[in-house]
Coordinates of C-alpha atoms and ligand atoms in Angstrom, one line a residue:
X1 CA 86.8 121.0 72.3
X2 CA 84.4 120.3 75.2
X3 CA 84.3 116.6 73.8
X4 CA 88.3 116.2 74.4
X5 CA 88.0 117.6 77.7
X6 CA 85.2 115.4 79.2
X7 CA 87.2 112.5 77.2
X8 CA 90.1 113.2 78.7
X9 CA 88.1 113.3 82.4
X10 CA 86.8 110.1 82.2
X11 CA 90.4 108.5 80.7
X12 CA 91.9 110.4 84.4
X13 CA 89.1 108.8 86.3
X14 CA 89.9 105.1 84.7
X15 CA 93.2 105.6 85.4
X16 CA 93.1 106.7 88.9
X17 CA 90.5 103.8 89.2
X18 CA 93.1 101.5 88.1
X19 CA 95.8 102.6 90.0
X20 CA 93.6 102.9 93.2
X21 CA 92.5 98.8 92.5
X22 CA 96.5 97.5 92.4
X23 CA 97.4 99.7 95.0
X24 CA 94.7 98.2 97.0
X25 CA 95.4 94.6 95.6
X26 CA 99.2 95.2 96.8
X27 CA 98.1 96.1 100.5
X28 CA 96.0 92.6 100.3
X29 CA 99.0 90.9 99.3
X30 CA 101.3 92.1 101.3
X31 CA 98.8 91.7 104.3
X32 CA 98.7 88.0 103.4
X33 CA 102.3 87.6 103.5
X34 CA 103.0 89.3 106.8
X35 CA 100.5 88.2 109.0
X36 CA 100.6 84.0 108.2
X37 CA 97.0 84.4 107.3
X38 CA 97.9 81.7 104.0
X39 CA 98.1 78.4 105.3
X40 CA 100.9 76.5 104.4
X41 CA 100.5 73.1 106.2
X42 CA 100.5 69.9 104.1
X43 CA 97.8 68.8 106.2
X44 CA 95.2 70.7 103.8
X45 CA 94.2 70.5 100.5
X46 CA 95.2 73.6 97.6
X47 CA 92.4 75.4 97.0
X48 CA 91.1 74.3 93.6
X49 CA 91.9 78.2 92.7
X50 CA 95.4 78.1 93.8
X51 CA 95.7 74.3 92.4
X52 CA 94.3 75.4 88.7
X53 CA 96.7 78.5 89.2
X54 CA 99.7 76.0 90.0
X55 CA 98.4 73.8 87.0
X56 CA 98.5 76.0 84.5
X57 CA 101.4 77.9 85.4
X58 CA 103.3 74.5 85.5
X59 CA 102.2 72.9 82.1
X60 CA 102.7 76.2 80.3
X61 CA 105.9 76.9 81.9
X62 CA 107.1 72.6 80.7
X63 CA 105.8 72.6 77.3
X64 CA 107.3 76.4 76.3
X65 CA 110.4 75.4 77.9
X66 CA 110.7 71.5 76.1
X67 CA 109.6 72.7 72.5
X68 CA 113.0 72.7 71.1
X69 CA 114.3 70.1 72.6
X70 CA 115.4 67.9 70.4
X71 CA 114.7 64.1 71.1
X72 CA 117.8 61.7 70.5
X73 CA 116.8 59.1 67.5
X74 CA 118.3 56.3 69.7
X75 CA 115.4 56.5 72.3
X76 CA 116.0 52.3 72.1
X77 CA 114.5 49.1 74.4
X78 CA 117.8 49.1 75.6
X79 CA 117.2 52.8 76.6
X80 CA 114.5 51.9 78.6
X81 CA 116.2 49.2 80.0
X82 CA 118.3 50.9 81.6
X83 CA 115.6 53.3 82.8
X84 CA 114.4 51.0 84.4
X85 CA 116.3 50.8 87.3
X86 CA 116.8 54.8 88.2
X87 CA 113.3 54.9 87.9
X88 CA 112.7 52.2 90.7
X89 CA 115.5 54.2 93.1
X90 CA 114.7 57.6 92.3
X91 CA 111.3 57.7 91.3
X92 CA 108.7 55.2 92.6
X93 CA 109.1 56.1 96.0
X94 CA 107.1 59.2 95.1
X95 CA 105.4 58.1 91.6
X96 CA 104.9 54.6 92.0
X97 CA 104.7 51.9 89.6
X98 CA 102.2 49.5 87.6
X99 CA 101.4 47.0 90.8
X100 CA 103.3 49.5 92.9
X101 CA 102.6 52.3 95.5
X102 CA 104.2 55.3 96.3
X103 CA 105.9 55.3 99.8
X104 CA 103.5 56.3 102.4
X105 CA 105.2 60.0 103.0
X106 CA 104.6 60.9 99.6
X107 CA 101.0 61.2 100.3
X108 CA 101.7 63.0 102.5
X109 CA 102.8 65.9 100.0
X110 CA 101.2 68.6 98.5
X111 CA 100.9 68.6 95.4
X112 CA 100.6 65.0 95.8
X113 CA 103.2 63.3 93.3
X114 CA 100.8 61.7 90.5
X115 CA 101.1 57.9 89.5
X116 CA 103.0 58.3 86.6
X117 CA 101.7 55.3 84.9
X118 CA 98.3 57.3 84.3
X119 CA 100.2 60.8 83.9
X120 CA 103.2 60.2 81.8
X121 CA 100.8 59.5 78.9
X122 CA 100.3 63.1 79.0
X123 CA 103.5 64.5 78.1
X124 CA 106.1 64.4 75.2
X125 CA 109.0 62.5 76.1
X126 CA 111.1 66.3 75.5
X127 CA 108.7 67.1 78.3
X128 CA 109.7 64.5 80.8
X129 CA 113.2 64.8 80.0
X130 CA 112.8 68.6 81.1
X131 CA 111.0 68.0 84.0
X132 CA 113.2 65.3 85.4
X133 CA 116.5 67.1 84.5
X134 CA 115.4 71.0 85.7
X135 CA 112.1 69.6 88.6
X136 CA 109.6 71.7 89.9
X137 CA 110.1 74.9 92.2
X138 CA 107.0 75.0 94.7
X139 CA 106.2 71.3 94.2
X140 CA 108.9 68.6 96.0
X141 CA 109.9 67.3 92.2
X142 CA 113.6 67.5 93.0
X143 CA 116.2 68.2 89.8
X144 CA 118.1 65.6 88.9
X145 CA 120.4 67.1 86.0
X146 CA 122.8 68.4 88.5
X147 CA 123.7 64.6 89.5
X148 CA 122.7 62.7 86.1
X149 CA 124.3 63.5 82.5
X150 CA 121.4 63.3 79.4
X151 CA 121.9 60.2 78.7
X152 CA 120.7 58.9 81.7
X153 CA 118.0 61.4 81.8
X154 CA 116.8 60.4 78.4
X155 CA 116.8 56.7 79.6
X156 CA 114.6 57.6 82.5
X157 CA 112.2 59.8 80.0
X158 CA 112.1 57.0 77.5
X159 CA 111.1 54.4 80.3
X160 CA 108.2 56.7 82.1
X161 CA 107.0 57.1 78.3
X162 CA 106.2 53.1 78.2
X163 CA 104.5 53.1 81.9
X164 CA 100.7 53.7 81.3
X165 CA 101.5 50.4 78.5
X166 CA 102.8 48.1 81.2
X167 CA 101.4 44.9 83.1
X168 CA 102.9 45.1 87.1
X169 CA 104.6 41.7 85.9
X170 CA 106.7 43.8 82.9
X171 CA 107.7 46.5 85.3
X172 CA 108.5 44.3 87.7
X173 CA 110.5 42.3 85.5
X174 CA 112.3 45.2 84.4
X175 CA 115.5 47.2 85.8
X176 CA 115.3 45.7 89.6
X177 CA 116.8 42.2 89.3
X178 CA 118.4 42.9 86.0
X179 CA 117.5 39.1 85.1
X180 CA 117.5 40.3 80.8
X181 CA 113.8 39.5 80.2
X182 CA 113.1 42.7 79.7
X183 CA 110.5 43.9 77.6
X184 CA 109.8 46.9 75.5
X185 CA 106.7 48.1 73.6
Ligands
LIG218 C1 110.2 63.6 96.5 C2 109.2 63.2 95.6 C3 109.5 63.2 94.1 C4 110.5 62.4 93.5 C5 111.6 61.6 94.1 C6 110.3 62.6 92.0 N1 109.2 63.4 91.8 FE1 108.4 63.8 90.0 N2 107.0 65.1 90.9 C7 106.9 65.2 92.2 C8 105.9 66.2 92.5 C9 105.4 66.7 93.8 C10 105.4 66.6 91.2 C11 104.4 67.7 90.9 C12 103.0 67.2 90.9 C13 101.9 68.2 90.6 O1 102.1 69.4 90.7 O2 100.9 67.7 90.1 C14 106.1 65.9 90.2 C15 105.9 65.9 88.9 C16 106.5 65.1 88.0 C17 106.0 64.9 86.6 C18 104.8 65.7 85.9 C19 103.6 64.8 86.2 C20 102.3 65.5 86.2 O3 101.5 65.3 85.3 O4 102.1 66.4 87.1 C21 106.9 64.0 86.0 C22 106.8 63.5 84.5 C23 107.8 63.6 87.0 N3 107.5 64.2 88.2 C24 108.8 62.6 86.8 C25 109.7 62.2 87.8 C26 110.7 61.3 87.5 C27 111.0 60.6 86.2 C28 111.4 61.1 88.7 C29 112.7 60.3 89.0 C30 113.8 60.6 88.2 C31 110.7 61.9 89.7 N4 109.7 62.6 89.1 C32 111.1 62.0 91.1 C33 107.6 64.6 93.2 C34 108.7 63.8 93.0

């Protein structure tokens, strides 16, 4: 009997503990929010808590979403063809390109937008398809489903695939003056 009861005190004490800590986190929060004291300018750098936090979040939040995508069988050269050319208008300015930098705003952003030809080799082409078609709230990576159809989404996902693969002569051979040399591998 005496056991329950000093049980049961010490399960009240961890409770009121655990209430007291979130009630105090809240106030911190809140505090945060109301007085400016986070810094939002571009100017500086995440913090690499806030950036792993951001990370995480993100990659999770893509590959949970993508799984059941289904990928068309006819991701074809042509496909990535015709990738190509989106990609040079609606991409590079902020993801560059083999031989190719990003426009000099988009350094300027933060997250800065990662060269895609190291990145993409990172994720499944259900994954870019997701990411280009829904973007990224938080991070300046627009949506583009709302103004593309799949098709065209999958081309641009099927061409990003074959980036960290290609010389600056391929890409630039590719898409822009729509000359037919294309190449695909
Ligand atoms: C206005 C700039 C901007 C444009 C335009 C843009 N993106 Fe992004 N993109 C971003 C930013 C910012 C991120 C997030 C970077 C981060 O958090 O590391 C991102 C992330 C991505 C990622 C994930 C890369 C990674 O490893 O973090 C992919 C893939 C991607 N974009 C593809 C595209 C494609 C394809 C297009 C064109 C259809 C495009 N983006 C257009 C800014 C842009």
């Amino acid at each position: 009997m005496e056991m329950d009861n000093r049980k049961r005190t010490v399960g009240l004490a961890a409770t009121a503990g655990a209430v007291g800590i979130l009630a105090l986190l809240g106030v911190a929060g809140l505090f945060v929010v109301y007085t400016g004291a986070f810094n939002v300018a571009a100017t500086e750098e995440h913090t690499s808590f806030t950036r792993w936090a951001f990370d995480t979040t993100f990659h999770n939040s893509v590959e949970s979403r993508a799984a059941d995508i289904a990928v068309p069988e006819s991701l074809s050269p042509d496909m990535v063809k015709a990738g190509a050319g989106s990609y040079k208008s609606m991409c590079q300015h902020c993801h560059a390109g083999p031989g190719v930098e990003r426009s000099a705003w988009a350094s300027g952003m933060r997250p800065r937008p990662p060269h895609l030809a190291e990145e993409a080799a990172e994720w499944e082409p259900e994954e870019i398809f997701w990411l280009v078609k829904h973007g990224v709230k938080m991070s300046g990576m627009p949506a583009f489903g709302p103004t593309n159809d799949d098709r065209a989404l999958w081309s641009i996902a099927a061409f990003v695939k074959e980036l960290p693969a290609m010389t600056p002569e391929e890409y630039a051979a590719l898409g822009g003056t729509g000359s037919g040399s294309g190449h695909s591998n």
